[in-house]
Backbone atoms as SQL, in Angstrom:
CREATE TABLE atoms (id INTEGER PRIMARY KEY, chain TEXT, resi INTEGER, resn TEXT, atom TEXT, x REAL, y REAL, z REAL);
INSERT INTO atoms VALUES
  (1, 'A', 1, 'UNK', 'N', -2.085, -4.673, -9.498),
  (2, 'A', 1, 'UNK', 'CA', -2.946, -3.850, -8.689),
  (3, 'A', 1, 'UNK', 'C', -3.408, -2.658, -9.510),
  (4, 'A', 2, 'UNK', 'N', -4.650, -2.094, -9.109),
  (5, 'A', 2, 'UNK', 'CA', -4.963, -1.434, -10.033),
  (6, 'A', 2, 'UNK', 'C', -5.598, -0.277, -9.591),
  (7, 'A', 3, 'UNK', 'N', -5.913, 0.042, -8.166),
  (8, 'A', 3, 'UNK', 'CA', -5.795, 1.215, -7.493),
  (9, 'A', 3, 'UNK', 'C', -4.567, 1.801, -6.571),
  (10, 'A', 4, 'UNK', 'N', -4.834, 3.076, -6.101),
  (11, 'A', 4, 'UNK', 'CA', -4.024, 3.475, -5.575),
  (12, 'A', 4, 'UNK', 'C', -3.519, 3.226, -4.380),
  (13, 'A', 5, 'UNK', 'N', -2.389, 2.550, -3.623),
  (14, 'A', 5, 'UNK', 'CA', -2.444, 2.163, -2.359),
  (15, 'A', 5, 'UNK', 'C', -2.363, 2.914, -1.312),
  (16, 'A', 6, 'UNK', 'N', -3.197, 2.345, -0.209),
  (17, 'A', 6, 'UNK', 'CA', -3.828, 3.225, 0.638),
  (18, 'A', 6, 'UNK', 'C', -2.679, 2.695, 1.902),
  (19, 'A', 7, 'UNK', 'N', -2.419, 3.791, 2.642),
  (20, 'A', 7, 'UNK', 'CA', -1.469, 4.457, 3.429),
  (21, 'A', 7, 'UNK', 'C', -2.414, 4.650, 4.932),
  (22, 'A', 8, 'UNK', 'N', -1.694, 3.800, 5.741),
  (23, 'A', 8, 'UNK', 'CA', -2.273, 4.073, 7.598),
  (24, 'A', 8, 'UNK', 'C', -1.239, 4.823, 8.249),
  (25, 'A', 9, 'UNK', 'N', -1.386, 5.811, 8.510),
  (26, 'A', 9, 'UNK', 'CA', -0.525, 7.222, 9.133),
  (27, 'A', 9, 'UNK', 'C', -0.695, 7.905, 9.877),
  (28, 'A', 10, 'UNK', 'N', 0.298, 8.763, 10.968),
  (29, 'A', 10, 'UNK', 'CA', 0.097, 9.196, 12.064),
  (30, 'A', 10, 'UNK', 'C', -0.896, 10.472, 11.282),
  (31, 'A', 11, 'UNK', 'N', -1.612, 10.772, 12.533),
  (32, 'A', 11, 'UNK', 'CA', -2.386, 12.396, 12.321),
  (33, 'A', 11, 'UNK', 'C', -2.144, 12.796, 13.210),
  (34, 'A', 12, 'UNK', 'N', -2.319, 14.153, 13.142),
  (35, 'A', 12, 'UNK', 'CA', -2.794, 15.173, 14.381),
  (36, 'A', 12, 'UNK', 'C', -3.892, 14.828, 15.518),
  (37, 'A', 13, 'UNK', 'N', -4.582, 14.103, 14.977),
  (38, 'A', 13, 'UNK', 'CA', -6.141, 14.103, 15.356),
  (39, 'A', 13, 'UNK', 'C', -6.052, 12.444, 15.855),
  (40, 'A', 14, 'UNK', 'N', -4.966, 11.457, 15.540),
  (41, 'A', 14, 'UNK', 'CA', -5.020, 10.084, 15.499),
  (42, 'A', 14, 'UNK', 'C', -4.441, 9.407, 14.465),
  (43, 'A', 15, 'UNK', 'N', -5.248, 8.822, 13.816),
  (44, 'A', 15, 'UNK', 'CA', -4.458, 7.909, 12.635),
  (45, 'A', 15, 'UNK', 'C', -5.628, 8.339, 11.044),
  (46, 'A', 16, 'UNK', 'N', -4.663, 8.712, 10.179),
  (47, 'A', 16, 'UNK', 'CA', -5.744, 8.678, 8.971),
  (48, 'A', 16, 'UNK', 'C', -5.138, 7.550, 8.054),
  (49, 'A', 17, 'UNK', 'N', -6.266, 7.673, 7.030),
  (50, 'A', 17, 'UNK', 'CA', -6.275, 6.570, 5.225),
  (51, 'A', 17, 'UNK', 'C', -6.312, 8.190, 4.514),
  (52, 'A', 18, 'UNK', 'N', -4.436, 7.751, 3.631),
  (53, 'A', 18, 'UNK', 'CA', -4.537, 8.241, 2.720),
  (54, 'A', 18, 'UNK', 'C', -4.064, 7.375, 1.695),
  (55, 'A', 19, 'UNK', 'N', -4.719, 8.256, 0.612),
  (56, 'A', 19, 'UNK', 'CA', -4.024, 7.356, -0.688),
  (57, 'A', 19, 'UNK', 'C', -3.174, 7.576, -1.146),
  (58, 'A', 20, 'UNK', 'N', -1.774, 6.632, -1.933),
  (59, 'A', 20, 'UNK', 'CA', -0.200, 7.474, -2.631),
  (60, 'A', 20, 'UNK', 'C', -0.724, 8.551, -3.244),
  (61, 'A', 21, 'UNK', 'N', 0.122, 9.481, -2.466),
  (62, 'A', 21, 'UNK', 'CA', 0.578, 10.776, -3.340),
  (63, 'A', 21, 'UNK', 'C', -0.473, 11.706, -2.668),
  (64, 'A', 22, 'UNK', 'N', -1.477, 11.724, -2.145),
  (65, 'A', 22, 'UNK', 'CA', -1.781, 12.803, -1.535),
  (66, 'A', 22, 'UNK', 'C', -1.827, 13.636, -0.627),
  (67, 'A', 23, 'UNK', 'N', -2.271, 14.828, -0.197),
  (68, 'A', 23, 'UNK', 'CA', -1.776, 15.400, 0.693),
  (69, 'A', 23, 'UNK', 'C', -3.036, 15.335, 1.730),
  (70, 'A', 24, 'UNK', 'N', -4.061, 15.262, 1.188),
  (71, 'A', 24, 'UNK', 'CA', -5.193, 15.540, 2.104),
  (72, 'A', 24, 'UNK', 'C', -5.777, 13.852, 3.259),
  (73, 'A', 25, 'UNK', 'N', -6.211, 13.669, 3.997),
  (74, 'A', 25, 'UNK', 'CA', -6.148, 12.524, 4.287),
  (75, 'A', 25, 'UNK', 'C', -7.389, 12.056, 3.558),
  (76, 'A', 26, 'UNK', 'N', -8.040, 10.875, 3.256),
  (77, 'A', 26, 'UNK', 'CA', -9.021, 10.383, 3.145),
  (78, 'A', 26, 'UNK', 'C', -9.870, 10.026, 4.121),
  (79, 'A', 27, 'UNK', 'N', -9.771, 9.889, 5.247),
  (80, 'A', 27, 'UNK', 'CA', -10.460, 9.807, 6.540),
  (81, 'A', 27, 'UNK', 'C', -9.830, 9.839, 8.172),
  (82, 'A', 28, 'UNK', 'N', -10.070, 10.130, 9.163),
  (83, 'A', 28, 'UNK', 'CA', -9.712, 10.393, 9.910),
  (84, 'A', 28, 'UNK', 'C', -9.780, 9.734, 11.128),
  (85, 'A', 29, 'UNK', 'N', -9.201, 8.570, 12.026),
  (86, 'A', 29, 'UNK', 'CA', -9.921, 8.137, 13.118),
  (87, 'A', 29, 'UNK', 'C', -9.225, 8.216, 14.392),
  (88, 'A', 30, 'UNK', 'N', -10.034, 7.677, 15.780),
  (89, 'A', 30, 'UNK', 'CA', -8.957, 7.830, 16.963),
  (90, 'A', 30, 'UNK', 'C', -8.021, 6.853, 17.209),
  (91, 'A', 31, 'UNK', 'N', -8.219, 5.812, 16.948),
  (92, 'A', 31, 'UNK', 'CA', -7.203, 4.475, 16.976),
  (93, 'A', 31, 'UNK', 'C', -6.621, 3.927, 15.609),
  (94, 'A', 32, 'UNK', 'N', -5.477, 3.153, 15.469),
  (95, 'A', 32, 'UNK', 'CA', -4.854, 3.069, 14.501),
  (96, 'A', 32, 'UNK', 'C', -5.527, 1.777, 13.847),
  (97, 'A', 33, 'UNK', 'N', -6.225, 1.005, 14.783),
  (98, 'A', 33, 'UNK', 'CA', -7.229, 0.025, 14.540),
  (99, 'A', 33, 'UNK', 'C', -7.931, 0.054, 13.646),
  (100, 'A', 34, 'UNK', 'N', -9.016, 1.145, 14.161),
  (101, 'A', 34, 'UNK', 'CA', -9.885, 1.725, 13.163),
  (102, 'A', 34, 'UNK', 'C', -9.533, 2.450, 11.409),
  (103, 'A', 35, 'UNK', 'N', -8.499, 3.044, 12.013),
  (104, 'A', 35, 'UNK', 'CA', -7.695, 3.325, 10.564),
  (105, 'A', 35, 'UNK', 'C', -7.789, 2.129, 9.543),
  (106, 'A', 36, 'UNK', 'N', -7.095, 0.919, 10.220),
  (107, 'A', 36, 'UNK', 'CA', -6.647, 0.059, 9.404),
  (108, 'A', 36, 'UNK', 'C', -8.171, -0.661, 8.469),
  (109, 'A', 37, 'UNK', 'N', -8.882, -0.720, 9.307),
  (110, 'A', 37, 'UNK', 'CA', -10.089, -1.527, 9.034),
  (111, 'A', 37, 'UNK', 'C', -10.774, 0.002, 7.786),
  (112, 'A', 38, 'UNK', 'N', -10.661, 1.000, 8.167),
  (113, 'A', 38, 'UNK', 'CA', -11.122, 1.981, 7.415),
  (114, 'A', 38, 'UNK', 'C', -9.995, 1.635, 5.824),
  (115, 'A', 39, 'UNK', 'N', -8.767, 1.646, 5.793),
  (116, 'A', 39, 'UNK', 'CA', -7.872, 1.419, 4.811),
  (117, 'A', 39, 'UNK', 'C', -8.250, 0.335, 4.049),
  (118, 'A', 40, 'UNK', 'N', -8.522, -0.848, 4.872),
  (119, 'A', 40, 'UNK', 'CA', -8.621, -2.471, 4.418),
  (120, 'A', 40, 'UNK', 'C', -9.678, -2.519, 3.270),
  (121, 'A', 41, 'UNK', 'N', -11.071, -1.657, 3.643),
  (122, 'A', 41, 'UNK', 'CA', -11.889, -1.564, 2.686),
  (123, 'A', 41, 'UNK', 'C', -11.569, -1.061, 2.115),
  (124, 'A', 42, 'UNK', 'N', -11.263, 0.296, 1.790),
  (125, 'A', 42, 'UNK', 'CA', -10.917, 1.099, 0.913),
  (126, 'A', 42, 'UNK', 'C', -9.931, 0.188, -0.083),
  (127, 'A', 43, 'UNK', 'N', -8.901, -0.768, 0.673),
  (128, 'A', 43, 'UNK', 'CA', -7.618, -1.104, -0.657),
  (129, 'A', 43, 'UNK', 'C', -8.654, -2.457, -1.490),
  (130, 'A', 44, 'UNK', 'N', -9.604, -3.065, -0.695),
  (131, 'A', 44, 'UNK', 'CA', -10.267, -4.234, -1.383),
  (132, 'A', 44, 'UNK', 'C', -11.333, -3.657, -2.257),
  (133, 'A', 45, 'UNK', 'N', -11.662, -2.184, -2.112),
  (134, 'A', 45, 'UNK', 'CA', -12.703, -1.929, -2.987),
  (135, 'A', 45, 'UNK', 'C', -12.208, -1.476, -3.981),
  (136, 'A', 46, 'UNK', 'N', -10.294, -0.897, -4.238),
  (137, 'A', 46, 'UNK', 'CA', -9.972, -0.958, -5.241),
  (138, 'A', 46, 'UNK', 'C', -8.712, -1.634, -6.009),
  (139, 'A', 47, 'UNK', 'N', -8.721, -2.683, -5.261),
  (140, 'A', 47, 'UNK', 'CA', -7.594, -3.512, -5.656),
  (141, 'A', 47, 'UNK', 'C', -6.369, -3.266, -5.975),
  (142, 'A', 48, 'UNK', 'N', -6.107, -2.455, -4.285),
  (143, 'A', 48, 'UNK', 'CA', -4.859, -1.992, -4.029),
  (144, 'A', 48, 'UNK', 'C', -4.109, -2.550, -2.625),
  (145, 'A', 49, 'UNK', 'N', -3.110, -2.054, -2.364),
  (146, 'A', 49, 'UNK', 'CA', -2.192, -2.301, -1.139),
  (147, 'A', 49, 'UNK', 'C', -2.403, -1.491, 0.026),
  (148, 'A', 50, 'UNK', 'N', -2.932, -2.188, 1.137),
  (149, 'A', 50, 'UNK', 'CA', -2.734, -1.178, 2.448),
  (150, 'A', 50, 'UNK', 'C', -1.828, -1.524, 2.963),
  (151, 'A', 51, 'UNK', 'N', -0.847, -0.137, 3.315),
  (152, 'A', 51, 'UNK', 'CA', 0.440, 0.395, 3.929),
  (153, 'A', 51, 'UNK', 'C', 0.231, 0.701, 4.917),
  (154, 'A', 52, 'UNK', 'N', 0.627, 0.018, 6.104),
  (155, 'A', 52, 'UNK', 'CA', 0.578, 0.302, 8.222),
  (156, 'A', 52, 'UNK', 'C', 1.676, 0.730, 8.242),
  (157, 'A', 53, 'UNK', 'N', 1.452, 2.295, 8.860),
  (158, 'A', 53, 'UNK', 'CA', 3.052, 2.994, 9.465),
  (159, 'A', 53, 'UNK', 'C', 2.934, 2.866, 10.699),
  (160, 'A', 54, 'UNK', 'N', 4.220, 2.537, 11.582),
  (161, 'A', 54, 'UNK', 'CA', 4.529, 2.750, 12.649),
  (162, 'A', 54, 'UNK', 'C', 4.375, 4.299, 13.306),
  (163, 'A', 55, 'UNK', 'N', 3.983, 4.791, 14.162),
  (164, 'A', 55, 'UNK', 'CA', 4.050, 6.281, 15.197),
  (165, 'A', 55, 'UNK', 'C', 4.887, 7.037, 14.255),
  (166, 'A', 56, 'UNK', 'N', 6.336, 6.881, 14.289),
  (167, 'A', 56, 'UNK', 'CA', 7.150, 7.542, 13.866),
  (168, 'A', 56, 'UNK', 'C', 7.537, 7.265, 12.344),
  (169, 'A', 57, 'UNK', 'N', 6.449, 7.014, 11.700),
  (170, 'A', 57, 'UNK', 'CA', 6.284, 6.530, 10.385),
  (171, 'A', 57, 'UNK', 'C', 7.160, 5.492, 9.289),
  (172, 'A', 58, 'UNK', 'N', 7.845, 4.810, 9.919),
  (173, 'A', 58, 'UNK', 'CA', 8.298, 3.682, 9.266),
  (174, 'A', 58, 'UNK', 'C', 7.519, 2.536, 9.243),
  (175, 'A', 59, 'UNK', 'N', 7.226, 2.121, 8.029),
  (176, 'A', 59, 'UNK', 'CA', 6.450, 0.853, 7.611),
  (177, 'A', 59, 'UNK', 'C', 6.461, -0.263, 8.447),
  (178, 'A', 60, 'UNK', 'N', 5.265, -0.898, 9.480),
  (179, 'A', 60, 'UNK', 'CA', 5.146, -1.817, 9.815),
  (180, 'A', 60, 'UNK', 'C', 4.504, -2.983, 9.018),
  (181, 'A', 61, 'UNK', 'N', 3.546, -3.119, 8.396),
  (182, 'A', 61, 'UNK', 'CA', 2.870, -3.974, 7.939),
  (183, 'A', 61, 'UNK', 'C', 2.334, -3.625, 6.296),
  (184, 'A', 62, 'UNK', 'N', 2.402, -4.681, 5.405),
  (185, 'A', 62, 'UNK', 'CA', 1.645, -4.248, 3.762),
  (186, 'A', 62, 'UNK', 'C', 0.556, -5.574, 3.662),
  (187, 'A', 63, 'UNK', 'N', -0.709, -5.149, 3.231),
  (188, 'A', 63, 'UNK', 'CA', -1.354, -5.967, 3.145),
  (189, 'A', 63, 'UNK', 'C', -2.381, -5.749, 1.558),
  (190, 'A', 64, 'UNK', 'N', -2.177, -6.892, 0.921),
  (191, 'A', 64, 'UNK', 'CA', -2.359, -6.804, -0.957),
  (192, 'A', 64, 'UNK', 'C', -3.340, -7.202, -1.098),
  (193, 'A', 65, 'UNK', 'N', -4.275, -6.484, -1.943),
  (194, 'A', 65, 'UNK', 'CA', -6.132, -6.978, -2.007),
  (195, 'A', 65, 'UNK', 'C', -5.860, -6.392, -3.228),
  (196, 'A', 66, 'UNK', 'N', -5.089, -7.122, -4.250),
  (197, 'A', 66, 'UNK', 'CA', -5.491, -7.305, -5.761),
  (198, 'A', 66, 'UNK', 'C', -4.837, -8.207, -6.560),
  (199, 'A', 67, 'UNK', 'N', -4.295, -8.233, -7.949),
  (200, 'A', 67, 'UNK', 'CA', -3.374, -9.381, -8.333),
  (201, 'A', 67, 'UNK', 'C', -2.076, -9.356, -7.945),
  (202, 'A', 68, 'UNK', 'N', -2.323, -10.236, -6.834),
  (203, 'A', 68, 'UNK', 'CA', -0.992, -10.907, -5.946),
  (204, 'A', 68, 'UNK', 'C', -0.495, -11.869, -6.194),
  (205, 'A', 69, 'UNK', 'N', -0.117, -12.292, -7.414),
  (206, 'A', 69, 'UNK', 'CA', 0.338, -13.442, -7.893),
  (207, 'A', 69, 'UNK', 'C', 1.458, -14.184, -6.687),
  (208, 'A', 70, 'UNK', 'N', 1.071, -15.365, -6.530),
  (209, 'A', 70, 'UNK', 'CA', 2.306, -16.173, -5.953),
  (210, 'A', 70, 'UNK', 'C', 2.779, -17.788, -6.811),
  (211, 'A', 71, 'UNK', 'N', 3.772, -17.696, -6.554),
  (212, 'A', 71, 'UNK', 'CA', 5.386, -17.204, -6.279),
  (213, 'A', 71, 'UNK', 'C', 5.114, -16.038, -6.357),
  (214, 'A', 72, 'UNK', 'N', 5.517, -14.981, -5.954),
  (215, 'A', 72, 'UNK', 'CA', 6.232, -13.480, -7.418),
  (216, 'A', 72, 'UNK', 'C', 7.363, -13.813, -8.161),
  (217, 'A', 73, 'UNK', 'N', 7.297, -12.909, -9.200),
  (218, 'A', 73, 'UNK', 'CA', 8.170, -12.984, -9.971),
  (219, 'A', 73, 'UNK', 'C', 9.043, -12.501, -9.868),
  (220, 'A', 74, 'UNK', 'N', 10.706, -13.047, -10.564),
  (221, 'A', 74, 'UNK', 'CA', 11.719, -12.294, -10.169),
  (222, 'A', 74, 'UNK', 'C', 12.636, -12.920, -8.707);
């Protein structure tokens, strides 16, 4: 993978897309829906991983839009 993976997370405001490691969100929406579909592009336009947090922020769902080799290795 070769961008940064993008992160679906509670907000203040609803659910934002951020990318690892930052603090600021990348976008902002009212449903976690919309988040995701906002994330989904974002990880396929840079061939990264979108990360779905649960409310209380534990990881529900990872979804991989770059070299995802299968098997994996290891």
């Amino acid at each position: 993978m070769s961008g940064k993976n993008q992160h679906v997370v509670p907000h203040n405001d609803g659910w934002a897309v951020k990318g690892a490691g930052n603090q600021r969100a990348t976008s902002v929406h009212d449903t976690q829906q919309q988040a995701i579909d906002a994330g989904r592009e974002i990880a396929r336009k840079h061939q990264s991983e979108l990360v779905i947090h649960r409310p209380d922020g534990r990881i529900r769902d990872k979804d991989s839009h770059g070299n995802d080799p299968f098997p994996p290795k290891g």
